[in-house]
Amino acid sequence: MPSSSYEADLSYAQQEDRADPLFSFRERFLFPQHNGADVRYFCGNSLGLQSKSVKYLMEKELADWARHGVEGHFNAANPWFSYHHLFEDRLAQVVGALKDEVVAMNTLTVNLHLLMLSFYRPYGTRYKVIMEAGAFPSDQYAIETQVRMYGYDPADAIIELMPKEGAHILEEDDIIKAIEAAGDSLALVMMGGVNYYTGQFFDIPRITAAAHTAGAYAGFDLAHAVGNVLLRLHDWDVDFACWCSYKYLNSGPGAVGGAYVHERHGNDPSFFRLAGWWGNDEKERFKMRKGFLPQQGAASWQMSNAPVFNMVAHNASLDIYEKAGMKALREKSDRLTGYMEFLLKQITGLPFEIITPADPKRRGAQLSLLFAERGREVFDKLTENGIVADWREPNVIRIAPVPLYNTFEDCYMFYKVLADIS
Ligand SMILES: *Cc1c(COP(=O)(O)O)cnc(C)c1O
């Protein structure tokens, strides 16, 4: 439906909710309370909500530990030895990869370092990394220390892409031009999939193709893309990617991260990776022999045995994702974010602009509102009204209308607070 069909009206919003085939999914989640009612939660891009099944599943795992002790590795209902295999199909679905190309392990920044150790192998004149300026700080620290480790000066080795003067988002053409200009000095393009601050969804296949033409690898930090936008990592020929699962994927604070490695690297035993016993060929793992034999695929980057308790909520979440379906979620997400955008455009009395791309293909479930002034006042008013949004110093409010549990009514109530104070 064209956006012109949207209406800034509560009964319209409620009617949209009744027509929403995914509406009932919100019943599966626990919402923080405000004055005895569920908050309207727009922070799913920061920390997703807990699904109601987690408590029961966690207790089941604890009971298996109590009952089996060490034998739980093989005799638990979900044997711990192979726990990460339980959901690899569903995880692969979410990122558009083959089953062997993904693994849940470690946490995001750790995975970024481990994958860079494989994919950032500077030599001769080829040592530069392209990234977006203003990337999440952890990514900046990781990339800076990686180039330092090889003796390079970050100011020289890291090419940071900045928006044009006065703009907030990068032009896709400028990204490609920068990659072409770096040419054979370029070792790696390492960007976010969706920028955490602006919500810009980069053209991953185009960037990847340009990186490959330049003779470089292309890797993506999908923290804000996974479970949010449709990804086809394998078809897009992406070399590697990593993500966390506590944002859109609702797997809980500090939940296990994920990694993707294209099969042409993952199935090549001579491709460099730091080794641990969990990445070893599973049939040989308990033989305790000398000599690392990498198993097939991304799983060979695993080092330690899998954090089972940490994966319980992840498993539950991927179940919900499978039932809802990424395609249906993305369709609702487009409409929901489009509705929020439409509502915000009705507000004339507050000094803010939406810095997230207006093209729905270039964004996911996030809008970033940059305030010239009064941002903090608006944010506090939202909080008073039981609306949870995200404040980023000095003057940005980020909101994520998440299709799994946000409603059109939530968007309307957000708008109402702004309309009332403007
Ligand atoms: C959330 C986020 C992180 C957080 O990293 P952790 O290692 O999970 O603490 C890093 N990078 C980006 C781009 C993020 O959005």
Short mmCIF file of C-alpha atoms and ligand atoms in Angstrom, two decimals:
data_model
loop_
_atom_site.label_atom_id
_atom_site.label_comp_id
_atom_site.label_asym_id
_atom_site.label_seq_id
_atom_site.Cartn_x
_atom_site.Cartn_y
_atom_site.Cartn_z
CA MET A 1 0.00 0.00 0.00
CA PRO A 2 1.30 3.50 -0.78
CA SER A 3 2.28 5.54 2.23
CA SER A 4 -0.35 8.13 1.31
CA SER A 5 -2.90 5.68 2.73
CA TYR A 6 -1.49 6.19 6.23
CA GLU A 7 -3.56 8.23 8.69
CA ALA A 8 -2.45 10.04 11.84
CA ASP A 9 -5.30 8.61 13.83
CA LEU A 10 -5.55 6.16 16.72
CA SER A 11 -8.42 4.12 15.31
CA TYR A 12 -6.56 3.83 12.00
CA ALA A 13 -3.50 2.51 13.88
CA GLN A 14 -5.61 0.01 15.80
CA GLN A 15 -7.23 -1.17 12.62
CA GLU A 16 -3.77 -1.74 11.09
CA ASP A 17 -2.89 -3.82 14.15
CA ARG A 18 -5.99 -5.96 13.76
CA ALA A 19 -5.09 -6.59 10.12
CA ASP A 20 -1.46 -7.46 10.97
CA PRO A 21 -0.81 -11.21 10.54
CA LEU A 22 2.19 -10.97 12.89
CA PHE A 23 0.31 -9.15 15.67
CA SER A 24 0.07 -12.17 17.96
CA PHE A 25 3.86 -12.57 18.13
CA ARG A 26 4.04 -9.79 20.72
CA GLU A 27 2.23 -12.17 23.09
CA ARG A 28 5.42 -14.21 23.24
CA PHE A 29 7.44 -11.44 24.89
CA LEU A 30 7.80 -9.92 28.36
CA PHE A 31 7.55 -6.14 28.48
CA PRO A 32 9.00 -3.88 31.17
CA GLN A 33 6.24 -2.16 33.13
CA HIS A 34 5.42 1.52 33.54
CA ASN A 35 2.58 2.53 35.89
CA GLY A 36 1.20 -0.98 35.76
CA ALA A 37 1.15 -1.27 31.97
CA ASP A 38 3.50 -2.59 29.30
CA VAL A 39 5.90 0.06 28.07
CA ARG A 40 5.98 0.89 24.38
CA TYR A 41 9.40 -0.49 23.66
CA PHE A 42 11.39 1.09 20.82
CA CYS A 43 14.82 -0.18 21.91
CA GLY A 44 14.85 -3.59 20.25
CA ASN A 45 17.87 -2.41 18.24
CA SER A 46 19.79 -2.04 21.50
CA LEU A 47 18.53 -4.90 23.66
CA GLY A 48 15.66 -7.07 22.46
CA LEU A 49 12.96 -8.30 24.83
CA GLN A 50 12.89 -11.62 26.62
CA SER A 51 10.59 -14.22 25.17
CA LYS A 52 8.34 -15.98 27.66
CA SER A 53 9.74 -19.40 26.78
CA VAL A 54 13.26 -18.58 27.98
CA LYS A 55 12.66 -19.15 31.67
CA TYR A 56 11.21 -22.60 31.15
CA LEU A 57 13.94 -23.61 28.69
CA MET A 58 16.67 -22.34 31.02
CA GLU A 59 15.21 -24.31 33.93
CA LYS A 60 15.11 -27.41 31.75
CA GLU A 61 18.80 -27.03 30.94
CA LEU A 62 19.65 -26.52 34.63
CA ALA A 63 17.68 -29.65 35.48
CA ASP A 64 19.61 -31.62 32.84
CA TRP A 65 22.89 -30.47 34.34
CA ALA A 66 21.72 -31.48 37.83
CA ARG A 67 20.54 -34.85 36.56
CA HIS A 68 23.36 -35.80 34.22
CA GLY A 69 26.48 -33.97 35.36
CA VAL A 70 29.22 -34.59 32.82
CA GLU A 71 27.09 -37.11 30.93
CA GLY A 72 24.94 -34.20 29.79
CA HIS A 73 27.45 -33.59 27.01
CA PHE A 74 25.85 -36.57 25.29
CA ASN A 75 22.75 -37.43 27.33
CA ALA A 76 21.04 -34.10 27.94
CA ALA A 77 17.80 -33.66 26.00
CA ASN A 78 19.79 -31.25 23.83
CA PRO A 79 23.31 -32.71 24.14
CA TRP A 80 25.83 -29.98 24.97
CA PHE A 81 28.47 -31.51 22.71
CA SER A 82 26.43 -30.51 19.68
CA TYR A 83 24.23 -27.78 21.16
CA HIS A 84 25.19 -25.18 18.55
CA HIS A 85 24.03 -27.52 15.78
CA LEU A 86 20.47 -27.32 17.13
CA PHE A 87 19.82 -24.02 15.48
CA GLU A 88 22.40 -23.62 12.73
CA ASP A 89 19.76 -24.12 10.02
CA ARG A 90 17.60 -21.38 11.47
CA LEU A 91 20.58 -19.09 11.99
CA ALA A 92 21.68 -19.66 8.39
CA GLN A 93 18.16 -18.73 7.23
CA VAL A 94 18.26 -15.42 9.06
CA VAL A 95 21.47 -14.31 7.32
CA GLY A 96 20.92 -16.03 3.97
CA ALA A 97 23.80 -18.48 4.18
CA LEU A 98 24.45 -22.19 3.85
CA LYS A 99 24.29 -24.16 7.08
CA ASP A 100 28.05 -24.72 7.17
CA GLU A 101 28.75 -21.05 6.64
CA VAL A 102 27.45 -19.92 10.03
CA VAL A 103 28.26 -20.60 13.64
CA ALA A 104 27.11 -19.13 16.94
CA MET A 105 30.17 -18.47 19.09
CA ASN A 106 31.85 -15.93 21.37
CA THR A 107 30.59 -12.38 21.21
CA LEU A 108 30.67 -9.78 18.48
CA THR A 109 33.92 -7.88 18.97
CA VAL A 110 35.78 -11.09 19.72
CA ASN A 111 34.49 -12.56 16.46
CA LEU A 112 35.46 -9.42 14.60
CA HIS A 113 39.03 -9.82 15.84
CA LEU A 114 39.16 -13.54 15.08
CA LEU A 115 37.83 -13.07 11.57
CA MET A 116 40.15 -10.16 10.89
CA LEU A 117 43.04 -12.38 11.90
CA SER A 118 42.02 -14.56 8.97
CA PHE A 119 40.90 -11.93 6.48
CA TYR A 120 43.19 -9.01 7.23
CA ARG A 121 46.59 -10.37 6.23
CA PRO A 122 48.36 -7.26 4.94
CA TYR A 123 51.37 -7.74 2.69
CA GLY A 124 53.47 -5.48 0.48
CA THR A 125 51.47 -2.50 -0.70
CA ARG A 126 48.15 -4.11 0.17
CA TYR A 127 47.43 -3.16 3.77
CA LYS A 128 44.60 -0.64 3.86
CA VAL A 129 41.16 -1.07 5.39
CA ILE A 130 38.06 0.86 4.35
CA MET A 131 35.42 1.44 6.99
CA GLU A 132 32.66 3.96 7.59
CA ALA A 133 33.55 6.98 9.73
CA GLY A 134 31.52 7.03 12.92
CA ALA A 135 31.30 3.24 13.11
CA PHE A 136 30.43 1.77 16.50
CA PRO A 137 33.43 2.47 18.78
CA SER A 138 34.20 -1.19 19.43
CA ASP A 139 34.67 -1.72 15.68
CA GLN A 140 36.93 1.30 15.48
CA TYR A 141 39.07 0.02 18.36
CA ALA A 142 39.25 -3.45 16.84
CA ILE A 143 40.30 -2.25 13.41
CA GLU A 144 42.80 0.27 14.81
CA THR A 145 44.52 -2.30 16.97
CA GLN A 146 44.59 -4.85 14.15
CA VAL A 147 46.44 -2.47 11.84
CA ARG A 148 48.80 -1.48 14.69
CA MET A 149 49.54 -5.13 15.33
CA TYR A 150 51.10 -5.30 11.86
CA GLY A 151 53.05 -2.09 12.48
CA TYR A 152 50.91 0.32 10.47
CA ASP A 153 49.72 3.75 11.48
CA PRO A 154 45.90 3.79 11.64
CA ALA A 155 45.87 7.30 10.16
CA ASP A 156 47.48 5.87 7.04
CA ALA A 157 46.12 2.33 6.95
CA ILE A 158 42.45 3.06 7.72
CA ILE A 159 40.40 4.90 5.13
CA GLU A 160 37.34 6.28 6.88
CA LEU A 161 34.42 7.14 4.63
CA MET A 162 32.65 10.32 5.61
CA PRO A 163 29.35 11.74 4.40
CA LYS A 164 29.60 14.81 2.20
CA GLU A 165 29.69 18.17 3.98
CA GLY A 166 26.26 18.78 5.54
CA ALA A 167 25.02 15.23 4.80
CA HIS A 168 24.44 12.51 7.40
CA ILE A 169 24.61 9.39 5.31
CA LEU A 170 27.13 8.05 2.82
CA GLU A 171 26.32 8.06 -0.88
CA GLU A 172 26.61 4.54 -2.23
CA ASP A 173 28.48 5.84 -5.29
CA ASP A 174 31.07 7.49 -3.06
CA ILE A 175 31.71 4.22 -1.23
CA ILE A 176 32.36 2.47 -4.53
CA LYS A 177 34.60 5.31 -5.75
CA ALA A 178 36.66 5.11 -2.56
CA ILE A 179 37.13 1.38 -3.02
CA GLU A 180 38.21 1.86 -6.64
CA ALA A 181 40.56 4.67 -5.65
CA ALA A 182 42.21 2.53 -2.97
CA GLY A 183 42.78 -0.16 -5.63
CA ASP A 184 45.67 -2.47 -4.90
CA SER A 185 46.53 -0.77 -1.61
CA LEU A 186 43.28 -2.21 -0.25
CA ALA A 187 43.33 -5.37 1.84
CA LEU A 188 39.87 -5.25 3.37
CA VAL A 189 36.53 -3.46 3.27
CA MET A 190 35.07 -3.77 6.76
CA MET A 191 31.76 -1.97 7.19
CA GLY A 192 28.57 -2.15 9.18
CA GLY A 193 25.60 -3.74 7.42
CA VAL A 194 23.28 -1.15 8.96
CA ASN A 195 25.00 1.80 10.63
CA TYR A 196 24.07 1.88 14.31
CA TYR A 197 23.71 5.64 14.47
CA THR A 198 22.01 6.68 11.25
CA GLY A 199 20.25 3.40 10.47
CA GLN A 200 21.66 3.43 6.92
CA PHE A 201 21.54 -0.02 5.32
CA PHE A 202 24.51 -0.32 3.00
CA ASP A 203 24.38 -1.98 -0.39
CA ILE A 204 26.26 -5.08 0.71
CA PRO A 205 26.37 -6.91 -2.67
CA ARG A 206 27.59 -3.83 -4.51
CA ILE A 207 30.26 -3.04 -1.92
CA THR A 208 31.36 -6.67 -1.91
CA ALA A 209 31.66 -6.78 -5.70
CA ALA A 210 33.71 -3.58 -5.71
CA ALA A 211 36.00 -4.91 -2.96
CA HIS A 212 36.58 -8.10 -4.94
CA THR A 213 37.33 -6.15 -8.12
CA ALA A 214 39.95 -4.25 -6.14
CA GLY A 215 41.41 -7.57 -4.99
CA ALA A 216 40.30 -7.11 -1.37
CA TYR A 217 38.07 -9.07 0.98
CA ALA A 218 34.69 -7.75 2.10
CA GLY A 219 33.49 -8.24 5.68
CA PHE A 220 30.47 -6.83 7.47
CA ASP A 221 29.50 -6.19 11.06
CA LEU A 222 25.82 -7.10 11.03
CA ALA A 223 24.98 -6.08 14.62
CA HIS A 224 22.16 -3.85 13.41
CA ALA A 225 21.28 -5.83 10.30
CA VAL A 226 20.77 -9.36 11.57
CA GLY A 227 17.13 -10.13 12.24
CA ASN A 228 16.26 -6.71 10.85
CA VAL A 229 16.79 -6.65 7.08
CA LEU A 230 16.85 -9.42 4.48
CA LEU A 231 20.36 -10.73 4.05
CA ARG A 232 21.71 -13.07 1.37
CA LEU A 233 25.32 -13.34 2.47
CA HIS A 234 26.13 -16.39 0.39
CA ASP A 235 24.56 -15.15 -2.85
CA TRP A 236 26.12 -11.74 -2.31
CA ASP A 237 29.49 -13.47 -2.11
CA VAL A 238 30.40 -11.77 1.17
CA ASP A 239 33.67 -13.17 2.53
CA PHE A 240 32.87 -12.98 6.22
CA ALA A 241 30.51 -11.35 8.70
CA CYS A 242 29.85 -11.25 12.42
CA TRP A 243 27.00 -10.08 14.61
CA CYS A 244 25.58 -10.06 18.10
CA SER A 245 22.27 -11.63 19.01
CA TYR A 246 21.00 -9.44 21.83
CA LYS A 247 19.64 -6.67 19.58
CA TYR A 248 16.93 -7.61 17.08
CA LEU A 249 17.54 -11.29 17.80
CA ASN A 250 16.30 -10.99 21.39
CA SER A 251 18.78 -13.49 22.84
CA GLY A 252 19.54 -11.58 26.04
CA PRO A 253 22.36 -9.44 27.45
CA GLY A 254 25.79 -10.69 26.47
CA ALA A 255 24.23 -13.45 24.37
CA VAL A 256 26.35 -15.54 22.06
CA GLY A 257 27.48 -13.81 18.87
CA GLY A 258 27.54 -15.22 15.38
CA ALA A 259 29.93 -15.55 12.49
CA TYR A 260 29.63 -16.27 8.80
CA VAL A 261 32.47 -17.39 6.55
CA HIS A 262 31.86 -18.05 2.86
CA GLU A 263 32.27 -21.74 2.07
CA ARG A 264 35.17 -21.13 -0.32
CA HIS A 265 37.22 -20.03 2.70
CA GLY A 266 35.54 -22.10 5.38
CA ASN A 267 36.00 -25.37 3.51
CA ASP A 268 39.61 -24.64 2.67
CA PRO A 269 41.67 -26.25 5.45
CA SER A 270 44.73 -24.24 4.45
CA PHE A 271 42.92 -20.92 5.03
CA PHE A 272 44.40 -19.39 8.17
CA ARG A 273 42.38 -19.47 11.37
CA LEU A 274 43.33 -19.52 15.02
CA ALA A 275 42.57 -22.97 16.32
CA GLY A 276 41.01 -24.51 19.38
CA TRP A 277 39.63 -27.96 20.04
CA TRP A 278 36.03 -27.01 19.30
CA GLY A 279 36.92 -26.06 15.75
CA ASN A 280 38.55 -29.41 15.22
CA ASP A 281 36.94 -32.22 13.25
CA GLU A 282 34.22 -33.40 15.63
CA LYS A 283 34.90 -37.08 15.08
CA GLU A 284 38.47 -36.55 16.24
CA ARG A 285 37.76 -34.06 19.01
CA PHE A 286 37.88 -36.39 22.00
CA LYS A 287 40.79 -38.42 20.70
CA MET A 288 43.04 -35.73 22.14
CA ARG A 289 45.56 -36.03 19.33
CA LYS A 290 48.20 -33.58 18.25
CA GLY A 291 47.59 -31.66 15.01
CA PHE A 292 44.57 -29.43 14.32
CA LEU A 293 42.15 -30.80 11.71
CA PRO A 294 39.70 -28.00 10.94
CA GLN A 295 36.12 -29.14 10.51
CA GLN A 296 34.09 -27.90 7.54
CA GLY A 297 32.92 -24.33 7.44
CA ALA A 298 32.61 -21.44 9.85
CA ALA A 299 32.42 -23.85 12.81
CA SER A 300 36.16 -24.41 12.47
CA TRP A 301 36.71 -20.90 13.85
CA GLN A 302 35.28 -22.05 17.19
CA MET A 303 37.87 -22.36 19.91
CA SER A 304 36.19 -23.27 23.15
CA ASN A 305 33.27 -25.48 23.98
CA ALA A 306 29.95 -23.81 23.38
CA PRO A 307 28.33 -21.62 26.09
CA VAL A 308 25.17 -23.69 26.46
CA PHE A 309 23.25 -21.55 28.96
CA ASN A 310 24.08 -18.51 26.91
CA MET A 311 22.61 -20.22 23.84
CA VAL A 312 19.27 -21.19 25.39
CA ALA A 313 17.62 -17.85 24.68
CA HIS A 314 19.24 -17.74 21.26
CA ASN A 315 17.72 -21.08 20.37
CA ALA A 316 14.31 -19.88 21.60
CA SER A 317 14.61 -16.68 19.62
CA LEU A 318 15.56 -18.41 16.37
CA ASP A 319 12.49 -20.56 16.82
CA ILE A 320 10.34 -17.44 16.87
CA TYR A 321 12.15 -16.05 13.84
CA GLU A 322 11.53 -19.24 11.93
CA LYS A 323 7.82 -19.18 12.78
CA ALA A 324 7.38 -15.51 11.83
CA GLY A 325 9.65 -15.69 8.77
CA MET A 326 12.20 -13.02 7.84
CA LYS A 327 10.29 -12.06 4.70
CA ALA A 328 7.02 -11.40 6.53
CA LEU A 329 8.90 -9.56 9.27
CA ARG A 330 10.63 -7.34 6.76
CA GLU A 331 7.34 -6.55 5.02
CA LYS A 332 5.72 -5.51 8.28
CA SER A 333 8.86 -3.65 9.29
CA ASP A 334 8.71 -1.55 6.11
CA ARG A 335 5.13 -0.58 6.78
CA LEU A 336 5.61 0.03 10.47
CA THR A 337 8.71 2.19 10.03
CA GLY A 338 6.99 3.90 7.11
CA TYR A 339 4.05 4.68 9.37
CA MET A 340 6.31 6.11 12.06
CA GLU A 341 8.03 8.25 9.46
CA PHE A 342 4.68 9.45 8.12
CA LEU A 343 3.56 10.40 11.64
CA LEU A 344 6.80 12.22 12.41
CA LYS A 345 6.41 14.25 9.26
CA GLN A 346 3.10 15.59 10.60
CA ILE A 347 4.98 17.25 13.48
CA THR A 348 5.84 20.81 12.59
CA GLY A 349 6.57 22.45 15.94
CA LEU A 350 9.76 20.60 16.93
CA PRO A 351 13.23 21.22 15.50
CA PHE A 352 14.34 17.76 14.35
CA GLU A 353 15.16 15.97 11.15
CA ILE A 354 15.18 12.27 10.38
CA ILE A 355 18.74 11.38 9.36
CA THR A 356 17.92 7.78 8.44
CA PRO A 357 17.56 7.24 4.67
CA ALA A 358 14.03 7.90 3.38
CA ASP A 359 14.28 5.01 0.90
CA PRO A 360 12.90 1.91 2.68
CA LYS A 361 15.44 -0.27 0.83
CA ARG A 362 18.26 1.69 2.43
CA ARG A 363 17.11 1.28 6.02
CA GLY A 364 15.68 -1.26 8.41
CA ALA A 365 13.49 -0.86 11.50
CA GLN A 366 15.15 2.27 12.79
CA LEU A 367 14.69 6.00 12.55
CA SER A 368 17.23 8.42 14.01
CA LEU A 369 15.92 11.85 14.93
CA LEU A 370 18.52 14.59 15.08
CA PHE A 371 17.37 17.53 17.20
CA ALA A 372 18.71 21.06 16.80
CA GLU A 373 17.44 21.68 20.35
CA ARG A 374 14.90 20.33 22.88
CA GLY A 375 15.96 16.73 22.16
CA ARG A 376 16.48 15.88 25.81
CA GLU A 377 13.15 17.45 26.77
CA VAL A 378 11.36 15.31 24.17
CA PHE A 379 13.19 12.21 25.32
CA ASP A 380 12.26 12.80 28.97
CA LYS A 381 8.63 13.36 27.99
CA LEU A 382 8.60 10.07 26.12
CA THR A 383 10.00 8.30 29.18
CA GLU A 384 7.34 9.86 31.42
CA ASN A 385 4.73 8.50 29.06
CA GLY A 386 5.98 4.93 29.24
CA ILE A 387 7.80 5.02 25.92
CA VAL A 388 11.28 3.52 25.83
CA ALA A 389 13.53 5.09 23.19
CA ASP A 390 17.28 5.49 22.95
CA TRP A 391 19.14 8.72 23.63
CA ARG A 392 22.52 9.26 21.96
CA GLU A 393 24.59 12.24 23.03
CA PRO A 394 24.57 14.97 22.04
CA ASN A 395 21.19 15.21 20.36
CA VAL A 396 19.83 12.07 18.70
CA ILE A 397 16.83 9.94 19.61
CA ARG A 398 16.91 6.53 17.98
CA ILE A 399 13.73 4.49 17.73
CA ALA A 400 13.24 1.00 16.40
CA PRO A 401 9.69 -0.09 15.61
CA VAL A 402 10.40 -3.82 15.75
CA PRO A 403 7.97 -5.95 13.73
CA LEU A 404 7.98 -8.86 16.20
CA TYR A 405 6.47 -6.87 19.05
CA ASN A 406 5.80 -3.25 18.14
CA THR A 407 2.40 -2.10 16.95
CA PHE A 408 0.98 0.66 14.82
CA GLU A 409 -0.63 1.89 18.02
CA ASP A 410 2.84 2.15 19.62
CA CYS A 411 3.88 4.41 16.74
CA TYR A 412 0.77 6.50 17.12
CA MET A 413 1.34 6.95 20.88
CA PHE A 414 4.94 8.00 20.22
CA TYR A 415 3.69 10.58 17.74
CA LYS A 416 1.04 11.77 20.20
CA VAL A 417 3.67 12.67 22.82
CA LEU A 418 5.60 14.71 20.27
CA ALA A 419 2.45 16.32 18.90
CA ASP A 420 1.36 17.32 22.43
CA ILE A 421 4.59 19.12 23.31
CA SER A 422 5.26 20.74 19.93
C1 LIG B 1 26.20 -3.46 19.47
C2 LIG B 1 27.42 -3.36 18.66
C3 LIG B 1 28.66 -3.81 19.15
C4 LIG B 1 28.82 -4.38 20.54
O1 LIG B 1 29.86 -5.29 20.59
P1 LIG B 1 29.94 -6.49 21.64
O2 LIG B 1 31.22 -7.12 21.32
O3 LIG B 1 28.74 -7.36 21.41
O4 LIG B 1 29.90 -5.88 23.02
C5 LIG B 1 29.76 -3.71 18.31
N1 LIG B 1 29.65 -3.20 17.06
C6 LIG B 1 28.47 -2.75 16.57
C7 LIG B 1 28.41 -2.19 15.19
C8 LIG B 1 27.34 -2.80 17.37
O5 LIG B 1 26.19 -2.33 16.89
#
